[in-house]
Tab-separated table of C-alpha atoms in Angstrom:
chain	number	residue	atom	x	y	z
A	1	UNK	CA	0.000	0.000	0.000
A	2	UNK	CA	2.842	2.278	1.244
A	3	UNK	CA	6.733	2.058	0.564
A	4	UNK	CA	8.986	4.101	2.445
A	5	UNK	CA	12.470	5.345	0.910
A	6	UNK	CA	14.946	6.547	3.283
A	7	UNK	CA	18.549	8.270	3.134
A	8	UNK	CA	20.998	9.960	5.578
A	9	UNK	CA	24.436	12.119	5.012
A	10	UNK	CA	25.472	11.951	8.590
A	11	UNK	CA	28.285	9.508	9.540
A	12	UNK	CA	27.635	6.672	12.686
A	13	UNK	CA	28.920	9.285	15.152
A	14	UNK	CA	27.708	12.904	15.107
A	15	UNK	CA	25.883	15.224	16.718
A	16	UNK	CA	22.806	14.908	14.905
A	17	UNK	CA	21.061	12.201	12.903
A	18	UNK	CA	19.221	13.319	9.816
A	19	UNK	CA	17.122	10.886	8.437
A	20	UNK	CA	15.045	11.284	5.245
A	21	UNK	CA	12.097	9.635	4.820
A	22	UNK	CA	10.043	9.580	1.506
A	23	UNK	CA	6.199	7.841	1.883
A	24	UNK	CA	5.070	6.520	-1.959
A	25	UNK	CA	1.534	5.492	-2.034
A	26	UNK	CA	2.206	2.016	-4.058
A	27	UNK	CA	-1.711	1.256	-3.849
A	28	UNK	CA	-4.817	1.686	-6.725
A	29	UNK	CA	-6.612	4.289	-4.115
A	30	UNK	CA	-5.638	7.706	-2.249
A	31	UNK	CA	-4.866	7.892	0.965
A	32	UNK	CA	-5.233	10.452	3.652
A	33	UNK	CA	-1.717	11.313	4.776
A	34	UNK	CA	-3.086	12.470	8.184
A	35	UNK	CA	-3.999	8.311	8.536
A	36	UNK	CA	-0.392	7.918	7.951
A	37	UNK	CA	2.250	7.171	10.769
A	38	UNK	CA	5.705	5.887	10.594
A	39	UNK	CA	8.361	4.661	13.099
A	40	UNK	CA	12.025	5.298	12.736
A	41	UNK	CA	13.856	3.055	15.447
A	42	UNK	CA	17.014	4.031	17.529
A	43	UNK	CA	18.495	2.972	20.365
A	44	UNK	CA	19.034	6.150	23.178
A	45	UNK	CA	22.296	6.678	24.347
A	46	UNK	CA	23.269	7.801	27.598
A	47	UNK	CA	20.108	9.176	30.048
A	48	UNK	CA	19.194	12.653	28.146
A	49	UNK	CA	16.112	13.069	26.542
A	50	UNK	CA	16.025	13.275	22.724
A	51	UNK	CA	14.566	16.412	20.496
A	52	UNK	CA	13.710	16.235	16.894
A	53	UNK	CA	12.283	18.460	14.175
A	54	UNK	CA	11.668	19.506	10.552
A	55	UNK	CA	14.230	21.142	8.518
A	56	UNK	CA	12.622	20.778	5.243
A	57	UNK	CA	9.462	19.012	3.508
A	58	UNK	CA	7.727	20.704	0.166
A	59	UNK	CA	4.541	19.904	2.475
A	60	UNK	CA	5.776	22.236	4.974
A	61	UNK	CA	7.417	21.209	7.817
A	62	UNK	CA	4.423	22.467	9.881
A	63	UNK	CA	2.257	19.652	8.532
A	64	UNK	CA	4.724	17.267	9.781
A	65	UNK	CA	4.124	16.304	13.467
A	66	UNK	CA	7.056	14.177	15.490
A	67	UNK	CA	7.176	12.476	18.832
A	68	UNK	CA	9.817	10.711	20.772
A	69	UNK	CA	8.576	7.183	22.669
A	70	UNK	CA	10.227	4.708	24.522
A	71	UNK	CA	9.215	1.550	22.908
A	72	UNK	CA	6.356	-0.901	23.870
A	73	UNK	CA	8.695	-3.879	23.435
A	74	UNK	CA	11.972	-3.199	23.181
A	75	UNK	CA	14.277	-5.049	20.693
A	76	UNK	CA	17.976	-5.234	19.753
A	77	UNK	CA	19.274	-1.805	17.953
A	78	UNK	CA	15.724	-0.661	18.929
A	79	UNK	CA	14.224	0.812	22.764
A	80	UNK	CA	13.054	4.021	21.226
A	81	UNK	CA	11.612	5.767	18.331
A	82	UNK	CA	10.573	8.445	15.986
A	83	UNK	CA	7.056	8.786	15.165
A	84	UNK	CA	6.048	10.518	12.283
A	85	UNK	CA	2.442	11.856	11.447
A	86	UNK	CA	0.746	14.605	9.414
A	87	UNK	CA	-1.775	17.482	10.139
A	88	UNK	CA	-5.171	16.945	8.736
A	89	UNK	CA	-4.232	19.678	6.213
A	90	UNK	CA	-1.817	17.905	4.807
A	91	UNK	CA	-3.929	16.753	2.506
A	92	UNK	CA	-3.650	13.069	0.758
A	93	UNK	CA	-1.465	11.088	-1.427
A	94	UNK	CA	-2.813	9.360	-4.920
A	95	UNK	CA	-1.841	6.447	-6.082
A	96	UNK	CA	1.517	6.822	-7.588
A	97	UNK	CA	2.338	10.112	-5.597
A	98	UNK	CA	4.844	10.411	-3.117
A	99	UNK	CA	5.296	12.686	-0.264
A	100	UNK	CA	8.884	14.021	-1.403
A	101	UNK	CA	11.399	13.922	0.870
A	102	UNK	CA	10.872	15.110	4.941
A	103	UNK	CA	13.924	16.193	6.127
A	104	UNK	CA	13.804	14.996	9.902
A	105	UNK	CA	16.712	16.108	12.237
A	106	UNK	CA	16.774	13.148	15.806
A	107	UNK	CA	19.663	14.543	18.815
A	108	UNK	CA	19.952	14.378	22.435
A	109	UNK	CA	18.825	17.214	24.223
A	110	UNK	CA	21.904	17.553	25.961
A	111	UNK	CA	23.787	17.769	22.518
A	112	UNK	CA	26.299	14.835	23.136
A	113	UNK	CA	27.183	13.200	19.720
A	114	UNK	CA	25.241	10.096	18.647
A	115	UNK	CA	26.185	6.752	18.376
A	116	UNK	CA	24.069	5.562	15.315
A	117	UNK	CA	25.772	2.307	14.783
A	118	UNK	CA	23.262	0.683	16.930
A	119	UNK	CA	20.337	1.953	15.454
A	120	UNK	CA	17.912	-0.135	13.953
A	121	UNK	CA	16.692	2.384	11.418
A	122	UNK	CA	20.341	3.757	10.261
A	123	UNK	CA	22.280	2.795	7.351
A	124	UNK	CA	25.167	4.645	6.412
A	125	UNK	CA	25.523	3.859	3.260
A	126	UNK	CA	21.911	4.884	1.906
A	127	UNK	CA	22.891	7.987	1.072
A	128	UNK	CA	20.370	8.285	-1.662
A	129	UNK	CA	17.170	7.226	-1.161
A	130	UNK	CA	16.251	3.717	-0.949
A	131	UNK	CA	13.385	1.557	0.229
A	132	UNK	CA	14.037	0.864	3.724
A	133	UNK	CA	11.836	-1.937	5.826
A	134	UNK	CA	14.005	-1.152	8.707
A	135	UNK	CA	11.338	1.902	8.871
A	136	UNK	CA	7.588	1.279	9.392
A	137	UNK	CA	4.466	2.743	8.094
A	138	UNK	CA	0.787	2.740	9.355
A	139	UNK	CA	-2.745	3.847	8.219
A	140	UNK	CA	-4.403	4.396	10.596
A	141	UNK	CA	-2.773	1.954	13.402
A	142	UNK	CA	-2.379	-1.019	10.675
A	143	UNK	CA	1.029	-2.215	9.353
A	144	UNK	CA	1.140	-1.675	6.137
A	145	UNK	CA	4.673	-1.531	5.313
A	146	UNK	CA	8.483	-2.380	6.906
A	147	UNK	CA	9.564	-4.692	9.487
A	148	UNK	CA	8.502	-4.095	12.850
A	149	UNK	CA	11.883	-4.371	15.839
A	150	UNK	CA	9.836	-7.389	17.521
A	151	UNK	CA	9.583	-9.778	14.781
A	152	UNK	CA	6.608	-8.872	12.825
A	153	UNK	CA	7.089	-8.699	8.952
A	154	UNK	CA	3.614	-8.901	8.065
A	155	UNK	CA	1.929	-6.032	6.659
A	156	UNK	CA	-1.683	-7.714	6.445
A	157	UNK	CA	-3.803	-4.671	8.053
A	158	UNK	CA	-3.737	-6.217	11.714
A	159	UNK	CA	-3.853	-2.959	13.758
A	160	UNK	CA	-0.630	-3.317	16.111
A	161	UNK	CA	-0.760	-2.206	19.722
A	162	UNK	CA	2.454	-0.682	18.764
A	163	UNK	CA	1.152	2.380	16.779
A	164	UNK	CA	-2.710	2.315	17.710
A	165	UNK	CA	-4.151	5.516	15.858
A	166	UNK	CA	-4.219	8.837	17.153
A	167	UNK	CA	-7.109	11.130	17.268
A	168	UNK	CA	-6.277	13.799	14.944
A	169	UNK	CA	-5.302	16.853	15.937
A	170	UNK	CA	-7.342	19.545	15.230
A	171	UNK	CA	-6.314	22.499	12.780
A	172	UNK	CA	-4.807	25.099	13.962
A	173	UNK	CA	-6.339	28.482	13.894
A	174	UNK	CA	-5.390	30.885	10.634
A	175	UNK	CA	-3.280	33.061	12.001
A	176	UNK	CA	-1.116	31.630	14.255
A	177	UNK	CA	2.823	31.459	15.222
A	178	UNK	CA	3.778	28.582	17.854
A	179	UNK	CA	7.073	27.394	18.779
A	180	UNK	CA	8.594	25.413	21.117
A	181	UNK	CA	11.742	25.577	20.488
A	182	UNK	CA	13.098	22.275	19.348
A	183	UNK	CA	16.204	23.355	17.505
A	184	UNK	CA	19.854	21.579	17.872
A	185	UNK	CA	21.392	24.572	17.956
A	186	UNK	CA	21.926	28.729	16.745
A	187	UNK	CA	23.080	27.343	13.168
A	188	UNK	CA	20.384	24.957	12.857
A	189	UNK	CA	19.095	24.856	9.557
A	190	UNK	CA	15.453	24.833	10.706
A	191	UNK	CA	15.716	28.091	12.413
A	192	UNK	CA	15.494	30.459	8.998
A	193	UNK	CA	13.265	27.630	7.584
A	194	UNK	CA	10.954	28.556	10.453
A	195	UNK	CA	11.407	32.674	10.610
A	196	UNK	CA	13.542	32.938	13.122
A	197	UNK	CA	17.309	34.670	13.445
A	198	UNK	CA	20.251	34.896	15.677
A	199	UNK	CA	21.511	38.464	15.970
A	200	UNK	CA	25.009	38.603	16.118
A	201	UNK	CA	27.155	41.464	15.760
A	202	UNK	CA	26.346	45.506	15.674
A	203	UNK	CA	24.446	47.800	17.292
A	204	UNK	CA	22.418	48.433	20.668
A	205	UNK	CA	20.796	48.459	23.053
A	206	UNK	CA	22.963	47.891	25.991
A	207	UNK	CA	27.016	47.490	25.231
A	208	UNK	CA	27.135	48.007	21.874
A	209	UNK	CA	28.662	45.782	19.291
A	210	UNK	CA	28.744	42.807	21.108
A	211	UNK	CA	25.898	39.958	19.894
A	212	UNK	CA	27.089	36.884	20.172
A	213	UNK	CA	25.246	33.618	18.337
A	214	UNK	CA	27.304	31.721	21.318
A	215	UNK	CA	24.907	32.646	24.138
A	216	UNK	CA	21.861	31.337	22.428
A	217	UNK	CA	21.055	27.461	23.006
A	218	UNK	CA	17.964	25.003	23.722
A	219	UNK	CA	18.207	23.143	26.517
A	220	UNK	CA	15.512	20.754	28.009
A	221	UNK	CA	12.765	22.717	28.948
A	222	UNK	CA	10.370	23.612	31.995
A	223	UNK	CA	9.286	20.241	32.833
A	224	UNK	CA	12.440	18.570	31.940
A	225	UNK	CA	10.852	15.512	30.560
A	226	UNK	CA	12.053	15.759	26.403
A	227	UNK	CA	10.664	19.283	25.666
A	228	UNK	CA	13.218	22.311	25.159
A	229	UNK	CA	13.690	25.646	25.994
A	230	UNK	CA	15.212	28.750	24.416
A	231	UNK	CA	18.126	30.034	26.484
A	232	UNK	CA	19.764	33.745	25.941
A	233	UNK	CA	22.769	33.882	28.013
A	234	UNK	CA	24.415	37.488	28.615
A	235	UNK	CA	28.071	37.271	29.882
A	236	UNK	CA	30.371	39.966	31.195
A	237	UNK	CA	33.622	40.482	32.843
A	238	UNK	CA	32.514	44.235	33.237
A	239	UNK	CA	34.639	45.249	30.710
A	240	UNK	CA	33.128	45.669	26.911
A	241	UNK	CA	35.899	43.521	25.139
A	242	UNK	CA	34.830	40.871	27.851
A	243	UNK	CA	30.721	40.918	27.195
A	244	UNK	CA	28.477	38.891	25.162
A	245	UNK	CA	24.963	39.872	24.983
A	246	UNK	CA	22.481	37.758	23.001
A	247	UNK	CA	19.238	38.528	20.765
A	248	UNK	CA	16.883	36.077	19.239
A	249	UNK	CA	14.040	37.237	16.921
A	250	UNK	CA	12.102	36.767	13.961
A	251	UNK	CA	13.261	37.619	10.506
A	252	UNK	CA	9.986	39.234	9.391
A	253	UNK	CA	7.824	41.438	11.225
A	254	UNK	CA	5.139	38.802	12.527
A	255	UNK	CA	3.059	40.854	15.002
A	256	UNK	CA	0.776	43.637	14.601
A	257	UNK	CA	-2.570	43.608	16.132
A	258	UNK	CA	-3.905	40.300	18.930
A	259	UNK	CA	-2.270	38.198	21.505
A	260	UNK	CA	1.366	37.275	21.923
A	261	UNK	CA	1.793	34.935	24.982
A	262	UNK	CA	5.101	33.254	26.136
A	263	UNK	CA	6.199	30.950	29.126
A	264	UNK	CA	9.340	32.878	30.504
A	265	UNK	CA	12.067	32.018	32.950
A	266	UNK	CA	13.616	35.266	34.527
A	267	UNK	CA	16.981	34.956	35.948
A	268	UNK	CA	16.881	36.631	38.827
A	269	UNK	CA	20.380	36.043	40.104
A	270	UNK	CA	23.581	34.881	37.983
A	271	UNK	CA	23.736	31.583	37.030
A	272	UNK	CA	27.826	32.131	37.379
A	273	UNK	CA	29.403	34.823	38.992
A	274	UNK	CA	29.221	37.584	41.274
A	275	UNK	CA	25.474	39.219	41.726
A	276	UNK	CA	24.999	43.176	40.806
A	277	UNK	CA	24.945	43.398	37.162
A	278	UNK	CA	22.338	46.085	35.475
A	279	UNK	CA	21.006	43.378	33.375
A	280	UNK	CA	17.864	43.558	31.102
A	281	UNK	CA	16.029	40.524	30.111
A	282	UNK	CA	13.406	41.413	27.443
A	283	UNK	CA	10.633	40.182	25.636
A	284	UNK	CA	9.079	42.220	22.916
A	285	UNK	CA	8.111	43.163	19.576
A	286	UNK	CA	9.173	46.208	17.582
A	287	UNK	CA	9.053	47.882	13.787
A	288	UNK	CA	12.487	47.004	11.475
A	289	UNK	CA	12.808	50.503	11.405
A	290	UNK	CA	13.678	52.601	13.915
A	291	UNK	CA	13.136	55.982	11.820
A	292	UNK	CA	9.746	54.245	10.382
A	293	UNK	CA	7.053	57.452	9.979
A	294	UNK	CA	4.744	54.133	11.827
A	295	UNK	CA	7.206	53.474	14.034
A	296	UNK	CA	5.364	50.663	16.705
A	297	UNK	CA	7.163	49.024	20.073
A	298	UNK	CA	5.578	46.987	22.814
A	299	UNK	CA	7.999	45.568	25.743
A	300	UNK	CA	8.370	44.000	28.787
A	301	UNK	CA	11.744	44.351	30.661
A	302	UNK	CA	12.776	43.034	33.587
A	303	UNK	CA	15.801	44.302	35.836
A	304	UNK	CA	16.452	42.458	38.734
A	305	UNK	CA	19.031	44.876	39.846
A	306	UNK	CA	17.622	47.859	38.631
A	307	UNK	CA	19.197	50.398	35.873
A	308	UNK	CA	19.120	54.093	34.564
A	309	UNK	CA	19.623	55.106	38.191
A	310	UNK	CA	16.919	52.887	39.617
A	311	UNK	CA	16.715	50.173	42.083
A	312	UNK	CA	15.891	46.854	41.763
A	313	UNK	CA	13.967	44.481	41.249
A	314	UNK	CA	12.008	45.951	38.498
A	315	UNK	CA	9.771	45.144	35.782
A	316	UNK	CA	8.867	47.689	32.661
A	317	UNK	CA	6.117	47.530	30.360
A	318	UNK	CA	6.464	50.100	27.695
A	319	UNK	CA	4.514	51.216	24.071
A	320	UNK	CA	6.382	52.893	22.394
A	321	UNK	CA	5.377	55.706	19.557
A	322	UNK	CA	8.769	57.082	18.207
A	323	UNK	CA	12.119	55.524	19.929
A	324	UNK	CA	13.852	59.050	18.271
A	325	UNK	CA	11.825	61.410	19.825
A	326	UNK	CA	11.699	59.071	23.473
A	327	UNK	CA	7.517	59.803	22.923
A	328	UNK	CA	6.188	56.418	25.074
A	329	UNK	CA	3.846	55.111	27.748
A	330	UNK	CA	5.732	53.448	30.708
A	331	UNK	CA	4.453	51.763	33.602
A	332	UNK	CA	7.067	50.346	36.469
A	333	UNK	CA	6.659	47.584	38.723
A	334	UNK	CA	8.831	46.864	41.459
A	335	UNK	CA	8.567	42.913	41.733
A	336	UNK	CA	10.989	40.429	42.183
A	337	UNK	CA	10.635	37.523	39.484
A	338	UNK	CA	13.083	34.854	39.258
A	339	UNK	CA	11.184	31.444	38.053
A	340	UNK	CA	9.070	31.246	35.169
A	341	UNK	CA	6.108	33.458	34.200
A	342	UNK	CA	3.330	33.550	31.771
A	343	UNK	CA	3.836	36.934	29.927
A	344	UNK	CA	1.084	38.372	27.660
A	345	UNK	CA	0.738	41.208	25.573
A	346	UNK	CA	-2.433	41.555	23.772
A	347	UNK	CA	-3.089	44.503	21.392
A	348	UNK	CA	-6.696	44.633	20.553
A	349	UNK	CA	-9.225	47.262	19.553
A	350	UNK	CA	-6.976	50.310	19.832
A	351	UNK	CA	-5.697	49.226	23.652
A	352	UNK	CA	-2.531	47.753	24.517
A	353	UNK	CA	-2.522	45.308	27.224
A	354	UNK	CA	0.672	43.604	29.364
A	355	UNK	CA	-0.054	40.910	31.855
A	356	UNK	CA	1.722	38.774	33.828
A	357	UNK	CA	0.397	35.147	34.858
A	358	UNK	CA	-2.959	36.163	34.298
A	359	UNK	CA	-2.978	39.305	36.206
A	360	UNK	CA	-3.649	42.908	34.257
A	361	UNK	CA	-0.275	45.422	34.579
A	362	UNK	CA	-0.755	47.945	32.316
A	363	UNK	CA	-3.171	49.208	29.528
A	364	UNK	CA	-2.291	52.007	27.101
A	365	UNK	CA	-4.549	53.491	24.564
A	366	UNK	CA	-4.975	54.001	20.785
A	367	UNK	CA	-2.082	56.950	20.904
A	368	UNK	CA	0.241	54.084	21.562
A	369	UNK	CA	-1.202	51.287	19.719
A	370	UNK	CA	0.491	49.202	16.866
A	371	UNK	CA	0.324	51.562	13.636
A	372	UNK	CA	2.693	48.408	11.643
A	373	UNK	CA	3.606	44.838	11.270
A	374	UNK	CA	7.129	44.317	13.812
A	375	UNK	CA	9.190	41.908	14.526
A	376	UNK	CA	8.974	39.252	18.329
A	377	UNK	CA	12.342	39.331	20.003
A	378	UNK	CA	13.679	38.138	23.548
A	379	UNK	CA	17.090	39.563	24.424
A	380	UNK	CA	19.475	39.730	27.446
A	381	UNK	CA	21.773	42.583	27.984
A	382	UNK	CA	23.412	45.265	29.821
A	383	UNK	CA	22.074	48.225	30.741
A	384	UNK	CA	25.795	49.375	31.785
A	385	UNK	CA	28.651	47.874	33.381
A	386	UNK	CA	28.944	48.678	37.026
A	387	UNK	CA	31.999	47.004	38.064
A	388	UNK	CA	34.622	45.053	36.396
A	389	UNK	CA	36.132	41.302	37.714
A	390	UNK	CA	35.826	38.045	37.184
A	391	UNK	CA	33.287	36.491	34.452
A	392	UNK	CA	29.398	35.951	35.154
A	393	UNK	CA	26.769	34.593	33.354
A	394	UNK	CA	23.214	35.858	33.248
A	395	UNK	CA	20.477	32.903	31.709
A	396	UNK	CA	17.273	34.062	30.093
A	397	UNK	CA	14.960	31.030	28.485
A	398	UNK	CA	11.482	30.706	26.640
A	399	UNK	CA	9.633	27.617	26.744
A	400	UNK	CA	7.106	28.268	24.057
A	401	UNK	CA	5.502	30.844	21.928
A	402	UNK	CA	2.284	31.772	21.120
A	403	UNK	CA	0.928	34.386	18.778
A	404	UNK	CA	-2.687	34.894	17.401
A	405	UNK	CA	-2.990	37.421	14.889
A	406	UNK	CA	-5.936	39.735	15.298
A	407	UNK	CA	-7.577	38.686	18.168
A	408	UNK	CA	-7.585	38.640	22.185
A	409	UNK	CA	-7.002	35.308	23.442
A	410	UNK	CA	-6.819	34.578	27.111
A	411	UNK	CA	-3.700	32.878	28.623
A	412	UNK	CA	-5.724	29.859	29.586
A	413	UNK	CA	-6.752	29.630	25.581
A	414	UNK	CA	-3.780	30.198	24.766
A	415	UNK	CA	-1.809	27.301	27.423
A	416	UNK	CA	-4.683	24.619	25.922
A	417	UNK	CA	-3.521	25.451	22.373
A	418	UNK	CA	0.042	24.965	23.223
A	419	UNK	CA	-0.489	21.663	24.958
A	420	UNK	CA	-3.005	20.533	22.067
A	421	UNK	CA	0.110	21.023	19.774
A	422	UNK	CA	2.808	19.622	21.938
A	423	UNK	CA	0.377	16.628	22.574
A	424	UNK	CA	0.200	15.946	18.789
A	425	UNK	CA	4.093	16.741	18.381
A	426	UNK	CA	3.733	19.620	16.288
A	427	UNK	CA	6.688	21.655	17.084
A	428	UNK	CA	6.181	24.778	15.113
A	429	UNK	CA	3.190	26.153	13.319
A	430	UNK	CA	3.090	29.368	11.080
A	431	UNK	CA	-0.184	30.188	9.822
A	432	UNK	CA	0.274	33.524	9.498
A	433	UNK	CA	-0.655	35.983	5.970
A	434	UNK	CA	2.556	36.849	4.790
A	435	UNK	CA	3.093	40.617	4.899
C-alpha cells in the first residue's frame, strides 16, 4: 500500500542524525496522509532526553508532526523511536504520488554526539534514497509496510498495539505562530526555515557591538521531561571587550494587532558569577525601522538589579510611539521575578494590554497602539557595566511561543492550544498571511 524510501548524510557518530524519509503510495486508491504514521527506530544513548524536528518538507514542515517514545517492546538496535504523522491539512497522497522527501533532524537534548551504529533504522551507506523496511508505516494503526523491531514482517492490516491511531489533531487556527523551540542549535538549519534569526554582531541596546550567536542554546525545557527551551545567556567580565549579549528574533515582522503569549524564565540572580549586574532581560516586539514614519514598540523588561539610576527588582512595560523622539507610555513595577512566568501582551481594539500570569499590569490606549507589522524578540543585555572582575553569566529562556494574529485570546486559551500542539508533536506552526 505504502513504501517508504529513506537516506541519511550523517556519519555513525555525530551530533545529529538526519534521516530522510520519503512515503510513496504504491496502492490503486488515495490515501489520507493524516492516517499515515511511521516509526524510525534508535536505540538512546546515555540518560538525556532526545529532540527532533523539521528542517525541510515541500509539504511544509508544519504539517509534519514528530514524537519521541520509549518503545512498547523493546528489541535489539531498537528501545526508542521516531514517530512521524501529518496534520489533517496535509492533505492526501494518490496512487503513484509520493510525499517528497521530509527532512527529519533526531539529537539528544543535551547535545552529546550520537552513536548511530546501533540503530535499527540507520544505514550509512543509503545515502540516496532507498526503500528501507528497517522503517515502518501505518494507516491508521495497521502495518502496512516495513519490518517491525519485535519480529513482525507482516503487513496484512492487523492494527498493532504498537502504533494504535491517534485522534487527529485539530487544525490550527489561521493566524497563528507557535514554537517550542526544538532546535539543535543557533546554526540549525530549521531556524530560517521557520522565521527565526540569531543576531550577532552591531548595534544596541545595551554594550554596543557585542551579539554573540554563542549565548543562544535550547536546553531541556520547563518540565524537563524531552521538551526544550530557548536560552539567551548574557556574559560579562565588566569590561566591553569581555561581554556577550544575546538577541533572538524573527526575521519578518510577525506581530501587529492580537495576543502574543510566552512561558518565561527570569533569571533573577547569575547563574555564574558575582550578583549586581544592570542586566535587562526582554521580551518584545518592535518595527524594522527605527526611523519608520509608523514606528510601533511593545515591551516588557525586567531588571532584577535595577538600571538608569533605579533600584531593583524591576519590571517595565512600555509602548512605544517614536524611539527618536523618546515619545512612550511606561508603567514600572517593582517585583521580584526569578522562576518562570506567563507573559502576555495583547493589542486589541486600539488598547494595549501587558499581563503577567494572568494578572492585568498595564493598559495604554490608541495613541500608543500598533500603527505596523514588527518583529517578536527576547534579548538579554546590559544596561551598563557597574563594576569590572571576574566572568558571570546571566540565563534568560522561553519555553514556548504563542501568537494569534488579530484577536484577544486569554492565557488559559492560549496554554490549551500549546499543549493541544505539543500533545500531537507539532513543534512549530506558522499560519500567518505573509506581509
Amino acid at each position: 500500500m505504502l513504501t517508504v524510501r529513506y537516506r541519511t548524510d550523517a556519519p555513525a557518530t555525530a551530533g545529529v542524525a538526519t534521516p530522510w524519509l520519503e512515503v510513496v503510495n504504491t496502492s490503486g486508491k488515495t490515501v489520507n496522509l493524516a492516517d499515515v504514521t511511521l516509526r524510525y527506530y534508535y536505540t538512546a544513548d546515555g540518560d538525556s532526553p532526545y529532540g527532533s524536528n523539521c528542517v525541510q518538507t515541500s509539504i511544509g514542515c508544519s504539517h509534519v508532526t514528530q514524537k519521541t517514545g520509549v518503545a512498547e517492546d523493546p528489541a535489539k538496535n531498537a528501545d526508542h523511536y521516531l514517530q512521524i504523522g501529518f496534520t489533517p491539512a496535509t492533505g492526501s497522497l494518490a496512487p503513484g504520488r509520493s510525499s517528497e522527501g521530509i527532512g527529519l533532524q533526531l539529537y539528544r537534548v543535551d547535545h552529546k554526539k550520537l552513536n548511530q551504529a546501533n540503530d535499527r533504522s540507520f544505514n550509512a551507506e543509503d545515502t540516496t534514497y532507498s526503500p528501507s523496511k528497517l522503517v515502518t508505516a501505518y494507516v491508521r494503526g495497521a502495518l502496512v509496510w516495513g519490518d517491525e523491531p519485535n519480529g513482525d514482517t507482516s503487513a496484512s492490516g492487523r492494527v498493532t498495539s504498537s502504533a494504535a491511531p491517534e485522534p487527529a489533531a485539530a487544525a490550527p487556527p489561521k493566524a497563528v505562530l507557535f514554537d517550542d523551540f526544538a532546535y539543535t542549535g543557533p546554526h540549525d538549519p530549521a531556524l530560517s526555515a521557520n522565521g527565526w534569526a540569531v543576531r550577532s554582531g552591531e548595534g544596541g541596546p545595551g554594550i554596543k557591538d557585542t551579539w554573540s550567536t554563542d549565548g543562544v542554546s535550547f536546553p531541556a525545557g520547563e518540565d524537563g521531561k524531552g521538551g526544550q527551551a530557548l536560552q539567551l545567556r548574557a556574559r560579562t567580565d565588566g569590561t566591553e571587550q569581555g561581554t556577550r549579549q544575546s538577541e533572538f528574533h524573527t526575521t519578518r515582522p510577525a506581530f501587529f494587532t492580537g495576543t502574543l503569549v510566552a512561558r518565561v524564565y527570569f533569571g533573577n540572580e547569575p547563574t555564574s558569577g558575582t550578583d549586581g549586574d544592570h542586566i535587562a532581560e526582554s521580551l518584545f516586539t518592535i518595527s524594522p525601522d527605527h526611523a519608520s514614519s509608523k514606528y510601533s514598540e511593545l515591551d516588557y523588561e525586567y531588571m532584577p538589579n535595577g538600571g538608569w539610576g533605579r533600584l531593583g527588582p524591576r519590571l517595565d512595560t512600555t509602548s512605544w510611539r517614536s524611539s527618536e523622539r523618546g515619545d512612550r507610555v511606561t508603567s514600572s513595577h517593582a517585583t521580584k521575578l526569578g522562576g518562570w512566568h506567563t507573559m502576555v501582551i495583547t493589542a486589541v481594539d486600539g488598547t494595549t494590554t501587558y499581563s503577567l500570569d494572568g494578572k492585568d499590569l498595564f493598559t495604554s490606549g490608541s495613541r500608543y497602539s500598533p500603527r505596523e507589522r514588527m518583529t517578536i524578540n527576547v534579548s538579554a543585555w546590559f544596561i551598563d557595566l557597574p563594576f569590572k572582575g571576574a566572568s558571570r553569566t546571566w540565563d534568560m529562556r522561553v519555553d514556548w511561543l504563542y501568537y494569534e494574529s488579530g484577536k484577544a485570546v486569554s492565557p488559559k486559551a492560549a496554554e490549551k492550544a500549546v499543549s493541544d500542539f505539543t500533545t500531537a508533536g507539532t513543534h512549530y506552526i506558522n499560519t500567518l498571511p505573509k506581509p
